[in-house]
Short mmCIF file of C-alpha atoms in Angstrom, two decimals:
data_model
loop_
_atom_site.label_atom_id
_atom_site.label_comp_id
_atom_site.label_asym_id
_atom_site.label_seq_id
_atom_site.Cartn_x
_atom_site.Cartn_y
_atom_site.Cartn_z
CA GLN A 1 -56.57 -25.09 31.64
CA GLN A 2 -58.93 -21.87 30.21
CA GLN A 3 -57.20 -19.13 32.78
CA LEU A 4 -54.20 -20.28 31.01
CA ASP A 5 -55.02 -19.53 27.50
CA LEU A 6 -56.35 -15.96 28.95
CA ASN A 7 -52.71 -14.90 30.09
CA ALA A 8 -51.85 -16.35 26.82
CA SER A 9 -53.82 -14.47 25.09
CA VAL A 10 -52.87 -11.44 27.07
CA ALA A 11 -49.28 -11.89 27.40
CA GLU A 12 -49.30 -12.02 23.18
CA LEU A 13 -51.60 -9.12 22.97
CA LYS A 14 -49.80 -7.07 24.98
CA ASP A 15 -46.24 -8.23 22.54
CA THR A 16 -48.42 -6.98 19.64
CA ILE A 17 -49.49 -3.34 21.44
CA ASP A 18 -46.12 -3.20 22.39
CA THR A 19 -44.37 -3.82 18.80
CA LEU A 20 -46.95 -1.29 17.44
CA THR A 21 -46.58 1.23 19.45
CA ALA A 22 -43.09 1.08 18.98
CA GLN A 23 -42.67 1.73 15.30
CA LEU A 24 -45.21 4.01 15.14
CA GLU A 25 -43.07 6.05 17.77
CA GLY A 26 -40.04 5.90 14.64
CA ARG A 27 -42.69 7.08 12.40
CA LEU A 28 -42.48 9.80 14.60
CA ARG A 29 -39.84 10.61 15.88
CA PHE A 30 -38.06 13.83 13.40
CA LYS A 31 -33.93 13.51 14.45
CA TYR A 32 -31.78 16.24 12.90
CA SER A 33 -29.08 18.24 13.46
CA ASP A 34 -28.20 21.60 13.31
CA PRO A 35 -27.33 22.40 9.56
CA VAL A 36 -25.39 25.41 10.92
CA ARG A 37 -24.05 27.57 14.21
CA GLY A 38 -26.99 29.33 15.51
CA PHE A 39 -29.69 27.59 14.55
CA ASP A 40 -32.72 28.75 15.70
CA ARG A 41 -34.43 25.20 15.76
CA SER A 42 -38.04 27.38 16.11
CA LYS A 43 -37.89 27.30 12.62
CA VAL A 44 -38.47 23.78 12.00
CA LYS A 45 -42.64 22.63 12.94
CA GLY A 46 -42.52 19.11 12.95
CA LEU A 47 -44.07 16.01 11.46
CA VAL A 48 -47.41 17.06 10.39
CA ALA A 49 -48.73 14.36 12.29
CA ARG A 50 -47.79 16.02 15.28
CA LEU A 51 -49.26 19.54 14.63
CA VAL A 52 -52.54 18.20 14.10
CA ALA A 53 -54.86 17.65 16.50
CA VAL A 54 -58.58 15.71 16.03
CA LYS A 55 -61.32 17.41 18.22
CA ARG A 56 -63.22 13.87 17.27
CA PRO A 57 -61.64 10.88 18.12
CA GLU A 58 -64.29 9.14 15.42
CA HIS A 59 -62.51 10.57 12.87
CA ALA A 60 -58.63 9.76 12.73
CA THR A 61 -58.97 6.45 10.99
CA ALA A 62 -60.80 9.56 8.01
CA LEU A 63 -57.68 11.77 8.36
CA GLU A 64 -55.23 9.09 8.05
CA VAL A 65 -56.46 7.91 5.17
CA VAL A 66 -57.18 10.20 3.28
CA ALA A 67 -53.97 12.24 4.25
CA GLY A 68 -51.20 9.16 4.02
CA GLY A 69 -48.37 9.75 4.29
CA ARG A 70 -48.23 13.33 4.22
CA LEU A 71 -48.48 13.01 8.21
CA TYR A 72 -45.13 11.46 8.59
CA GLN A 73 -43.81 15.21 6.35
CA VAL A 74 -41.48 18.50 7.44
CA VAL A 75 -43.08 20.90 8.51
CA VAL A 76 -40.47 23.79 8.18
CA ASP A 77 -40.69 28.09 8.40
CA GLU A 78 -39.45 29.31 4.34
CA ALA A 79 -37.94 26.82 2.20
CA ILE A 80 -34.58 27.93 2.97
CA THR A 81 -34.37 26.13 6.13
CA GLY A 82 -35.61 23.66 4.78
CA LYS A 83 -33.07 22.97 1.89
CA ALA A 84 -30.48 23.96 4.82
CA LEU A 85 -31.73 20.03 7.43
CA LEU A 86 -32.00 18.27 3.71
CA ARG A 87 -28.12 19.65 2.78
CA ASN A 88 -26.48 20.04 6.62
CA GLY A 89 -29.00 18.33 8.82
CA ARG A 90 -27.69 14.80 8.74
CA LEU A 91 -31.40 13.73 8.86
CA GLU A 92 -31.75 10.14 9.81
CA ARG A 93 -34.24 8.63 7.03
CA ARG A 94 -35.21 10.18 3.80
CA VAL A 95 -38.25 13.27 4.80
CA THR A 96 -40.67 15.25 2.19
CA ILE A 97 -40.36 18.92 3.32
CA ILE A 98 -42.70 21.43 3.37
CA PRO A 99 -42.05 24.93 3.64
CA LEU A 100 -44.83 27.16 4.71
CA ASP A 101 -43.79 30.65 3.24
CA LYS A 102 -44.12 28.36 -0.61
CA ILE A 103 -47.81 26.92 -0.35
CA GLN A 104 -50.78 28.60 -0.49
CA ALA A 105 -54.02 27.29 1.47
CA ARG A 106 -57.20 26.87 -0.76
CA ASN A 107 -60.79 26.97 -0.13
CA VAL A 108 -63.15 23.85 0.39
CA SER A 109 -66.30 25.12 -1.86
#
C-alpha cells in the first residue's frame, strides 16, 4: 500500500512539473510575423529572461522577485523596430518593447 501511495504521489508531482513547465515555456515564447518584407530578425534581441544568465543559481529567485514582469519584456535594437513590430508584427499577446537606442545605463553607488 505504501508503494502504491508513493507511486501516486510521484505521478502527481510529475503532472505538476509538466504543467508548470508548459506555463513557463508559454511565457518565454515570443512569436511575431515579419512586419515588413525582408525584415532583419536580428534586430529583435528577444525576451529579457532569455538574454540574462544568472551565474549563481541561488540568486535566481532574487532576480525573479526584483525584475518581476520585466523579464518578459522584448528587447529590440531601435525604437523604429519596436514600432514596426507593434503595428505589423501580429503579436500573439500584449508586450512591452525596450528599444536599446532609447535606454540609458545607470551607475549604482
